[in-house]
Tab-separated table of C-alpha atoms in Angstrom:
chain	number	residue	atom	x	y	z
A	173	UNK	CA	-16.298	6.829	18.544
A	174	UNK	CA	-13.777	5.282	20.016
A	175	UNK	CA	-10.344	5.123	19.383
A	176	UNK	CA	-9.557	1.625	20.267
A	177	UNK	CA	-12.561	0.130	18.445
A	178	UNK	CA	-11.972	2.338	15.109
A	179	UNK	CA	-8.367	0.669	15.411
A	180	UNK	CA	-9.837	-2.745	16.239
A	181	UNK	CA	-12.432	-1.778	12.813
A	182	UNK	CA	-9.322	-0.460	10.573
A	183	UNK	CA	-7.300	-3.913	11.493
A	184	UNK	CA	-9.584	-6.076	10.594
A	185	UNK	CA	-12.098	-4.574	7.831
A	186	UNK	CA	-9.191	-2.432	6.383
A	187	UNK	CA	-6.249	-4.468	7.190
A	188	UNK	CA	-6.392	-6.956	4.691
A	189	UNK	CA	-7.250	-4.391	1.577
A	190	UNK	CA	-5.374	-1.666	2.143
A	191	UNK	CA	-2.337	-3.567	4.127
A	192	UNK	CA	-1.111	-5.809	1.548
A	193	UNK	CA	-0.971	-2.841	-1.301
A	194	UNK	CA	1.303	-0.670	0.830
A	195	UNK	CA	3.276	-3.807	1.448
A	196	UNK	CA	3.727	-4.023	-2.166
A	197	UNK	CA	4.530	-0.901	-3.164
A	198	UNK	CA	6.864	-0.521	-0.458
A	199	UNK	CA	8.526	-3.283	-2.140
A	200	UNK	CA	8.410	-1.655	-5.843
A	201	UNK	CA	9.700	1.417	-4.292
A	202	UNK	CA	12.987	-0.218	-3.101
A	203	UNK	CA	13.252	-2.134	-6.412
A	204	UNK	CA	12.752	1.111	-8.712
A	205	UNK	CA	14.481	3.360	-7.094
A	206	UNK	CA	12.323	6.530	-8.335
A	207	UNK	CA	10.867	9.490	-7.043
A	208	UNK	CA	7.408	8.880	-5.476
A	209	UNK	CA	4.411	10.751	-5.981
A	210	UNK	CA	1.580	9.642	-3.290
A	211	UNK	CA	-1.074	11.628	-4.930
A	212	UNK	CA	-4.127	13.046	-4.024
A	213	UNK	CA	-6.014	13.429	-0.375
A	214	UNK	CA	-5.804	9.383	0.149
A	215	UNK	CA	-1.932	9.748	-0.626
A	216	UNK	CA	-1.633	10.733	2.533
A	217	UNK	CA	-2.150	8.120	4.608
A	218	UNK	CA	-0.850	5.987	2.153
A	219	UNK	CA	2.460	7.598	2.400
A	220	UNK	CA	2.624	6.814	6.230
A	221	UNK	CA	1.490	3.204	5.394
A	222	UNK	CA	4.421	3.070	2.452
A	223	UNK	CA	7.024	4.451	5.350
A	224	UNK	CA	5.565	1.980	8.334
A	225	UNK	CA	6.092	-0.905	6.044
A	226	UNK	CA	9.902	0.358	4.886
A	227	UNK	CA	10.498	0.942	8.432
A	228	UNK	CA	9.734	-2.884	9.189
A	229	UNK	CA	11.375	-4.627	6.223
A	230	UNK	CA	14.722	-1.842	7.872
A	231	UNK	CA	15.267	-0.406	4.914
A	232	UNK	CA	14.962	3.316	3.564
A	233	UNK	CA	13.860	4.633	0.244
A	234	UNK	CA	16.509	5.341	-2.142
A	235	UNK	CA	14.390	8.174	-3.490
A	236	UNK	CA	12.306	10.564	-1.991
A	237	UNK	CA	8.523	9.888	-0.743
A	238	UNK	CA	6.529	12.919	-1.476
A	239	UNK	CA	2.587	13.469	-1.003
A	240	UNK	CA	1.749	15.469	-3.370
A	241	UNK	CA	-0.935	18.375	-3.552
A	242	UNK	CA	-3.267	17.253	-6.660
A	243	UNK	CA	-7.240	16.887	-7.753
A	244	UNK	CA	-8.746	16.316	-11.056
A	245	UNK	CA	-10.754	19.663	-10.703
A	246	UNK	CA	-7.291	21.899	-10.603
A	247	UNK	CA	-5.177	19.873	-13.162
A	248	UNK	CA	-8.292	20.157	-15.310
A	249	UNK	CA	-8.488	24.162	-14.992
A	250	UNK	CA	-4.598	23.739	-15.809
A	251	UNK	CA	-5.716	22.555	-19.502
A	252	UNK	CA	-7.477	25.484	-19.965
A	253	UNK	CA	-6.037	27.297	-22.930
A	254	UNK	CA	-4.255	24.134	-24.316
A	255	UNK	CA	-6.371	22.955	-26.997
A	256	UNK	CA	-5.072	19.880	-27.456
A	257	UNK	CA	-5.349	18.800	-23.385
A	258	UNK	CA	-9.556	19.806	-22.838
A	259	UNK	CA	-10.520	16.771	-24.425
A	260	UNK	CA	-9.296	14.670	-21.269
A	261	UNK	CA	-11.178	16.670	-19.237
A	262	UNK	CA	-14.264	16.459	-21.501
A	263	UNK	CA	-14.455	12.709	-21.332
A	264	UNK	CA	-15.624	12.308	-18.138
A	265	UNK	CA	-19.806	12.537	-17.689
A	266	UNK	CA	-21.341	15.097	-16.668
A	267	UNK	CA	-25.106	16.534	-16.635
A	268	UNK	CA	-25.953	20.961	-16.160
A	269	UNK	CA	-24.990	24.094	-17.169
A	270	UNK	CA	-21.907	25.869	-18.593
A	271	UNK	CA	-21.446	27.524	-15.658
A	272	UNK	CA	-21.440	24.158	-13.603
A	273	UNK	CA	-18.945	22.364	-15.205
A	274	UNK	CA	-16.590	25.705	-15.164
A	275	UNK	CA	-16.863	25.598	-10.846
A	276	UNK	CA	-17.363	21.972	-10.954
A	277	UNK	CA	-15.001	20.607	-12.789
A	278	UNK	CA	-12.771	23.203	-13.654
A	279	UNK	CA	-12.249	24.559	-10.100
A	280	UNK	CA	-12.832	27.973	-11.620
A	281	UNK	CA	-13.235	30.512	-8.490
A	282	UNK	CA	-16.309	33.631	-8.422
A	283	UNK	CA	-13.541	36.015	-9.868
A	284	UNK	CA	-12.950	33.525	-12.336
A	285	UNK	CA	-16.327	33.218	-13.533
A	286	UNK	CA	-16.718	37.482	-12.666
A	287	UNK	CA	-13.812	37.700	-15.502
A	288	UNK	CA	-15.621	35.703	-17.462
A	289	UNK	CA	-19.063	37.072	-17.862
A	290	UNK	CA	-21.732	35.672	-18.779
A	291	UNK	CA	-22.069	32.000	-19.976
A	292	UNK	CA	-24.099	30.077	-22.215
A	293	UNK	CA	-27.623	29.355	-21.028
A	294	UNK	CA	-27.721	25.816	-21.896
A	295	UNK	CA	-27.631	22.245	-20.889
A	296	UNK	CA	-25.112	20.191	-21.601
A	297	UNK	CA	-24.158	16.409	-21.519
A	298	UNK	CA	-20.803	15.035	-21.621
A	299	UNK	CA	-19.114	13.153	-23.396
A	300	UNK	CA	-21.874	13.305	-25.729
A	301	UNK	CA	-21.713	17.092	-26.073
A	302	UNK	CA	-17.681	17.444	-25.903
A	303	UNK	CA	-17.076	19.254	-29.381
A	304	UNK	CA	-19.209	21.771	-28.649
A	305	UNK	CA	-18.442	22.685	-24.962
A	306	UNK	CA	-14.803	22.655	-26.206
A	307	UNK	CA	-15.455	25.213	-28.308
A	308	UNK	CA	-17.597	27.448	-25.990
A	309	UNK	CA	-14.537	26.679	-23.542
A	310	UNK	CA	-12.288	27.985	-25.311
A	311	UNK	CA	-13.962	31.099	-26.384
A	312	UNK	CA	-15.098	31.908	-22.884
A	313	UNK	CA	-12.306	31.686	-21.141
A	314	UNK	CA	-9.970	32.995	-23.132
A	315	UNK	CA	-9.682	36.316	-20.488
A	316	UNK	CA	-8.333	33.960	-18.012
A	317	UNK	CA	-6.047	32.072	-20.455
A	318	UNK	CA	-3.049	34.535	-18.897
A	319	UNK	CA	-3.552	34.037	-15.598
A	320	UNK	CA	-4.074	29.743	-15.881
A	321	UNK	CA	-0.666	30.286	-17.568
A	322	UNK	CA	1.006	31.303	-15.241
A	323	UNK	CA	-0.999	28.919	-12.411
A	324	UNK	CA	0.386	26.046	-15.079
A	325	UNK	CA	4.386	27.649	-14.046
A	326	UNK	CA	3.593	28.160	-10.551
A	327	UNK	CA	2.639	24.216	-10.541
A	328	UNK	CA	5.626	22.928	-12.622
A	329	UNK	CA	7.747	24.560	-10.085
A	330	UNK	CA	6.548	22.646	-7.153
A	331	UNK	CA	6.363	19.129	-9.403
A	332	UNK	CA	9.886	19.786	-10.383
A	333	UNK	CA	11.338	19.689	-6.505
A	334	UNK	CA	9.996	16.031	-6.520
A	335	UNK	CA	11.373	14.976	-10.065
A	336	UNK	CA	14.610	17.046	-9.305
A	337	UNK	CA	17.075	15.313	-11.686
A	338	UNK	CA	15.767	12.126	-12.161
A	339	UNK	CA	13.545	10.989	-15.389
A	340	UNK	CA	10.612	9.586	-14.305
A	341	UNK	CA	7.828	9.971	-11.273
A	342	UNK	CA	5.781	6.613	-9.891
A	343	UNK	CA	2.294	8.009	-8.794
A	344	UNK	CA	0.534	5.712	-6.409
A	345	UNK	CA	-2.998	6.371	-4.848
A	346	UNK	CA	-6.520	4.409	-4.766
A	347	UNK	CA	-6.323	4.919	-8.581
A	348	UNK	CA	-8.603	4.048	-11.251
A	349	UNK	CA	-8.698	5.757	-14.164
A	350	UNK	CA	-5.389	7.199	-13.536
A	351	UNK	CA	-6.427	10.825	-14.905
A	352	UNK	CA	-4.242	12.380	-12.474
A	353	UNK	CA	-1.044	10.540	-13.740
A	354	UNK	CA	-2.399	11.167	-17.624
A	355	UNK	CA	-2.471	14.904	-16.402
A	356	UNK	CA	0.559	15.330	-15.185
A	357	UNK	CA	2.192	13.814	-18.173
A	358	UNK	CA	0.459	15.807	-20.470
A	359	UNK	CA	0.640	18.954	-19.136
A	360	UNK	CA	4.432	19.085	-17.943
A	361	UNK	CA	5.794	15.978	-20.614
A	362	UNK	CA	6.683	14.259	-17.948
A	363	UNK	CA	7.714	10.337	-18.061
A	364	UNK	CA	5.266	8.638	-15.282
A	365	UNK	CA	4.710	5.574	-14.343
A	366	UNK	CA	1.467	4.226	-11.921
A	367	UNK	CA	0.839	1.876	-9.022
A	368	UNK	CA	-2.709	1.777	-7.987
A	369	UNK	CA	-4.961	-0.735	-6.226
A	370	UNK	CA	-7.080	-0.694	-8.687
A	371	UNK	CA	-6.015	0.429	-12.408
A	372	UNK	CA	-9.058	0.443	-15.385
A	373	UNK	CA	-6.550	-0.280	-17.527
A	374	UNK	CA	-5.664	2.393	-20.680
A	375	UNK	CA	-3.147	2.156	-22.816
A	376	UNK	CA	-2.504	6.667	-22.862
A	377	UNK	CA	-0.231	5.867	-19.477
A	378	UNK	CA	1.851	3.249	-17.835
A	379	UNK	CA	0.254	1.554	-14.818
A	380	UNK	CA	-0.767	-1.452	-12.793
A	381	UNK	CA	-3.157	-2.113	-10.420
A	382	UNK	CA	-2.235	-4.237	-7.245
A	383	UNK	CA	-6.015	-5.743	-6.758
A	384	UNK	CA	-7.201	-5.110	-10.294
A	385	UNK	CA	-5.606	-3.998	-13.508
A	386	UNK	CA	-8.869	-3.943	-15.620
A	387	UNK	CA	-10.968	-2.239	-12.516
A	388	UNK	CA	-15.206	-1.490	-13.499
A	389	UNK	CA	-17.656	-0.630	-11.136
A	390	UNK	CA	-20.928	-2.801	-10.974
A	391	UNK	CA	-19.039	-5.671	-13.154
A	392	UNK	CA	-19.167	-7.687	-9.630
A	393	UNK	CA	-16.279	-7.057	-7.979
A	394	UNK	CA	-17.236	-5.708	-4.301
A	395	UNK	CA	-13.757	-4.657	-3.477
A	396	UNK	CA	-13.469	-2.321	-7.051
A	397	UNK	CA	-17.293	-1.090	-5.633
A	398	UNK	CA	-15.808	-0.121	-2.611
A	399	UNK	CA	-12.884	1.912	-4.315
A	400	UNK	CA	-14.760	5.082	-2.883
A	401	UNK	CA	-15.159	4.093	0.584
A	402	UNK	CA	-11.072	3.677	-0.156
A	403	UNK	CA	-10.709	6.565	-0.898
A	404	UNK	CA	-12.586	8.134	2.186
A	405	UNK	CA	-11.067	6.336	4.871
A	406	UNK	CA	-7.633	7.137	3.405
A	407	UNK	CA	-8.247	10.841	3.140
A	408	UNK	CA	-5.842	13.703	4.021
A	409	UNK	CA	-6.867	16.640	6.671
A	410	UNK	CA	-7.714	19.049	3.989
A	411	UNK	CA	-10.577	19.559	1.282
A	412	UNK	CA	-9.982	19.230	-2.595
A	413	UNK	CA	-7.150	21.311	-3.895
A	414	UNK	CA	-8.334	24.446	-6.259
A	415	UNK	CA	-6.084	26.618	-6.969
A	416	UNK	CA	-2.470	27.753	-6.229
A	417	UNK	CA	-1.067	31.191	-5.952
A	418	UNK	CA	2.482	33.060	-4.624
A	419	UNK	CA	2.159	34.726	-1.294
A	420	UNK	CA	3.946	38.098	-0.399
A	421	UNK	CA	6.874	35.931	0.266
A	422	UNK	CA	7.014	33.963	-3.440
A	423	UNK	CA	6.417	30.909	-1.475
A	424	UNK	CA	3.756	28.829	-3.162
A	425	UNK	CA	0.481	28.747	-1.852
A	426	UNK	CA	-2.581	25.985	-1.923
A	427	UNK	CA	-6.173	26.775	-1.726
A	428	UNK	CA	-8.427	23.774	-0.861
A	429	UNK	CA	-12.412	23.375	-0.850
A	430	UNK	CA	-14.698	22.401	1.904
A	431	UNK	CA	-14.024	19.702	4.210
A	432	UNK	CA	-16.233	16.417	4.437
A	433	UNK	CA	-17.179	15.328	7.635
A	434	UNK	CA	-14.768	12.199	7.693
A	435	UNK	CA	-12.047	15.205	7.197
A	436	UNK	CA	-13.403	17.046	10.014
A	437	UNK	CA	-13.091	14.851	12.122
A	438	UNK	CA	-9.465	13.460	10.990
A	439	UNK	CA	-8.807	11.619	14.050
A	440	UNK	CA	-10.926	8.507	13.110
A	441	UNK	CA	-9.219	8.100	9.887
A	442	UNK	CA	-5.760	7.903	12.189
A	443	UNK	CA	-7.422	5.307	14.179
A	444	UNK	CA	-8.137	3.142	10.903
A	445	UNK	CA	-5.134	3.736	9.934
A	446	UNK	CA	-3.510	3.032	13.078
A	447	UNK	CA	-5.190	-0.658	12.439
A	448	UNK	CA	-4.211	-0.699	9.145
A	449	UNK	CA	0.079	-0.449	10.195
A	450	UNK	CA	-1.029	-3.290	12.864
A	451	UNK	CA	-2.091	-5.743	10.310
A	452	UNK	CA	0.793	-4.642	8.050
A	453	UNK	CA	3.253	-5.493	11.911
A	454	UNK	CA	1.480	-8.970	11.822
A	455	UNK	CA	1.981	-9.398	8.334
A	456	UNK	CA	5.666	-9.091	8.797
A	457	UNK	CA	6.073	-12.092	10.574
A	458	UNK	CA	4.298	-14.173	8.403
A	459	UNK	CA	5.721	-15.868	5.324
A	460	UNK	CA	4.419	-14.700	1.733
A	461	UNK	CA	2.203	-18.247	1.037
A	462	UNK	CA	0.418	-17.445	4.679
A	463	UNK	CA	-0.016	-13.948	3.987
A	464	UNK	CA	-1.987	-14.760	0.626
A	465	UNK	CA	-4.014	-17.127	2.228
A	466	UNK	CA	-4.880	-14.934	5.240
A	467	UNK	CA	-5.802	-12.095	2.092
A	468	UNK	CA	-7.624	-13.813	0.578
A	469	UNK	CA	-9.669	-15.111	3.133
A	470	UNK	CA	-9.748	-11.698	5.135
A	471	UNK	CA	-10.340	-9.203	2.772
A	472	UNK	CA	-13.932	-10.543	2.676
A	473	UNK	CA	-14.660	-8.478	5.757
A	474	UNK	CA	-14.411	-5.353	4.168
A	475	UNK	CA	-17.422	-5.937	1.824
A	476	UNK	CA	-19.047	-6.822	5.506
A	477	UNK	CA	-18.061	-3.280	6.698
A	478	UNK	CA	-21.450	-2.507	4.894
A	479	UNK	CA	-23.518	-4.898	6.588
A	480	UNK	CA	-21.454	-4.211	10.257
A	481	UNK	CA	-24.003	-3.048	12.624
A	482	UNK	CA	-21.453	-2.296	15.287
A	483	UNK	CA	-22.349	1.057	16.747
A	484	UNK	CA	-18.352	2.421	15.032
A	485	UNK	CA	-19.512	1.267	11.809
A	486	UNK	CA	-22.789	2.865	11.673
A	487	UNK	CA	-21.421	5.973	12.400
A	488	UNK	CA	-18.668	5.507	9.532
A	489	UNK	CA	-20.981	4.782	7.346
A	490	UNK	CA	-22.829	7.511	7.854
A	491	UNK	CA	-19.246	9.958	7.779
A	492	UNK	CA	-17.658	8.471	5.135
A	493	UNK	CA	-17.761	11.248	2.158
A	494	UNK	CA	-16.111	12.136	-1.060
A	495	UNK	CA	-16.499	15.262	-3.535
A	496	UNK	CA	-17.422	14.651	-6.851
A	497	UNK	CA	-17.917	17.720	-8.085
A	498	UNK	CA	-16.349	17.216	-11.354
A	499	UNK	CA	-18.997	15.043	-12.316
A	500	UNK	CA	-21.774	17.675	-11.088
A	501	UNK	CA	-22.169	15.619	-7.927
A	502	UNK	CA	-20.869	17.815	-4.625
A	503	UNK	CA	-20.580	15.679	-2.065
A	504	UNK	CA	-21.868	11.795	-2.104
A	505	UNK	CA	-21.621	8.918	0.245
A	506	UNK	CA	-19.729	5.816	-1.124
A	507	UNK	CA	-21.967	3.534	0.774
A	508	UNK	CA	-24.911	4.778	-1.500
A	509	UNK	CA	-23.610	3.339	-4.669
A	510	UNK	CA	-23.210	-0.519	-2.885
A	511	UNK	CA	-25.905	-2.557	-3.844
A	512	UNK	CA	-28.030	-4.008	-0.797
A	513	UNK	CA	-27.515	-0.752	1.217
A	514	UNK	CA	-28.994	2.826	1.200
C-alpha cells in the first residue's frame, strides 16, 4: 500500500475521529497540569498526536507525557494473590477451561502454569461462574503468589517515575470500560483520573469520554462500534505486554506477545497517522464553531471506511487486528463485529 494514499485514507476517514480528541486532550493537558499516562498499545500514537497538537497551539506540557507499558492480561495476573482485587478481573465474560483463562487472561507464562500443576478439568463461564473460579484461583496459584509479588514491586517502580511527586495520573487511550485506570488505582492506591474517547461510564473511577461518556456496543452508535478498529489503527510496534522482569543489569524488562499483522507492518499505521496530524494542521486554522461543523459532518466517513472499496481500504480491512485473549478470543478482526460487513 501506498504511503501517500494510507495518508490521504488516515486524513480523511480518521481525521475527523481521532483528530478532534487529541485536540482536546491536548487542551486538558495544559489546563490540568498532571502527569500523563497514554496507556496501552494505541497510547502510542496518541501520544505523538497529543505532542503534534501542543506543538501547534506553541505551547509545552507542564507535566510530563509518558506512554506507558500496560494490558488488561498483565495488570490482571498482578491481582493474583490479592483477594479483594480478582473480582475485577472476574467480571469480564469469558467461555473454556481453567487453564484458558490462567494464559488468557491472566498472562500466566508455561513455567507459570509448570509451577502450577495441574488444573481443574472443567468449563467455566464468567461472570456467571466468578465465586467459584475465585476460589480455585486462589488455591491454585498460590505457588506463584511470591513471585507475582514481587512482579507487583517491579511494576510500582516503573509507575512511580511517571507519578514522581505529584498526586494524581490522567490516563488517556481509546478507553471504554476504563479497567486499566480501575487497575492501576487499585493495585498501587493511586489517585487517577481518565480521558477517553469513549468512556461506559462507572462510577468505581473518575473519567470522561470525549465522543461518548455512556459508550455500548450495538446500542447504534457506529463510531462506539468502531472503538476496535480505533484501537487497531492506533496501535504501538509491539504485541500485548505479559510480563516484566529485572535483567542482569536491574534495569526493568518488558515481555510482549505476538504481533498482529497491522503491527507487523507498523509503517501503515504511521501513514494514518501521518493523515491524522494533517487534519489536526487544518484544524488549527479554523475557528472552534467551523471545526464542529466540519466534525460533525466528516466523521461520517469513518463508518464508510467499511463500505470503502478503494484497493488501501480493502487491504486494511483485511490487516486491521486486535488480541482479545482475555475474553478467550486470540486474535479477531474489528471489522467482523460491524453489522453489514463480514
Amino acid at each position: 500500500m501506498k504511503y501517500k494514499a494510507l495518508r490521504e485514507l488516515g486524513y480523511i476517514m480518521l481525521g475527523p475521529v481521532i483528530g478532534p480528541f487529541a485536540i482536546s486532550c491536548a487542551k486538558k493537558v495544559i489546563e490540568d497540569g498532571v502527569s500523563t499516562a497514554f496507556i496501552s498499545r494505541e497510547g502510542f500514537h496518541l501520544r505523538r498526536l497529543v505532542r503534534h497538537c501542543l506543538s501547534g497551539f506553541g505551547h509545552q506540557a507542564t507535566a510530563p507525557l509518558h506512554h506507558v507499558a500496560a494490558s488488561r492480561a498483565f495488570l490482571f495476573k498482578l491481582t493474583l494473590g490479592k483477594e479483594q482485587l480478582l473480582p475485577l478481573a472476574l467480571s469480564h465474560p469469558f467461555e473454556g477451561s481453567v487453564a484458558d483463562l490462567l494464559e488468557g487472561r491472566f498472562a500466566l507464562s508455561p513455567s507459570d502454569m509448570a509451577t502450577i500443576g495441574p488444573t481443574p478439568r472443567v468449563r467455566v463461564s464468567l461472570p456467571r461462574d466468578a465465586e467459584l473460579v475465585a476460589g480455585i484461583i486462589n488455591n491454585i496459584t498460590a505457588p506463584i503468589h511470591a513471585e507475582i509479588e514481587g512482579k507487583r514491586e517491579i511494576y510500582r517502580e516503573y509507575i512511580m517515575t511517571f507519578l514522581g511527586s505529584r498526586k494524581n495520573l490522567l490516563c488517556v487511550d481509546v478507553g471504554f470500560a476504563g479497567t486499566i485506570q480501575r487497575l492501576l488505582s487499585d493495585i498501587y492506591n493511586i489517585k487517577t483520573q481518565g480521558y477517553y474517547m469513549f468512556f461506559s461510564g462507572s462510577d468505581a473511577i473518575k473519567a470522561d469520554g470525549f465522543w461518548s461518556s455512556d459508550a455500548k456496543h450495538g446500542a447504534g452508535d457506529a463510531l462506539v462500534d468502531l472503538s476496535l478498529v480505533l484501537e487497531a489503527v492506533l496501535t504501538a510496534p509491539t504485541g500485548q505486554l505479559r510480563d516484566v522482569r529485572r535483567d542482569d543489569s536491574g534495569k526493568i524488562d518488558f515481555l510482549y506477545g505476538p504481533l498482529t499483522r497491522v503491527q507487523d507492518e507498523f509503517h501503515i499505521t504511521y501513514a494514518l497517522v501521518d493523515g491524522v496530524k494533517d487534519f489536526i494542521d487544518a484544524a488549527a486554522c479554523l475557528g472552534d464553531q467551523n471545526i464542529d461543523q466540519i466534525i460533525d459532518v466528516r466523521k461520517n466517513f469513518l463508518i464508510q471506511l467499511r463500505h470503502n472499496r478503494s484497493r488501501e481500504a480493502e487491504s486494511l480491512r483485511c490487516l486491521l487486528e486486535v488480541d482479545d485473549c482475555i475474553s478467550g478470543n486470540g486474535l479477531i478482526r474489528p471489522f467482523q463485529f460491524l453489522p453489514g460487513l463480514r
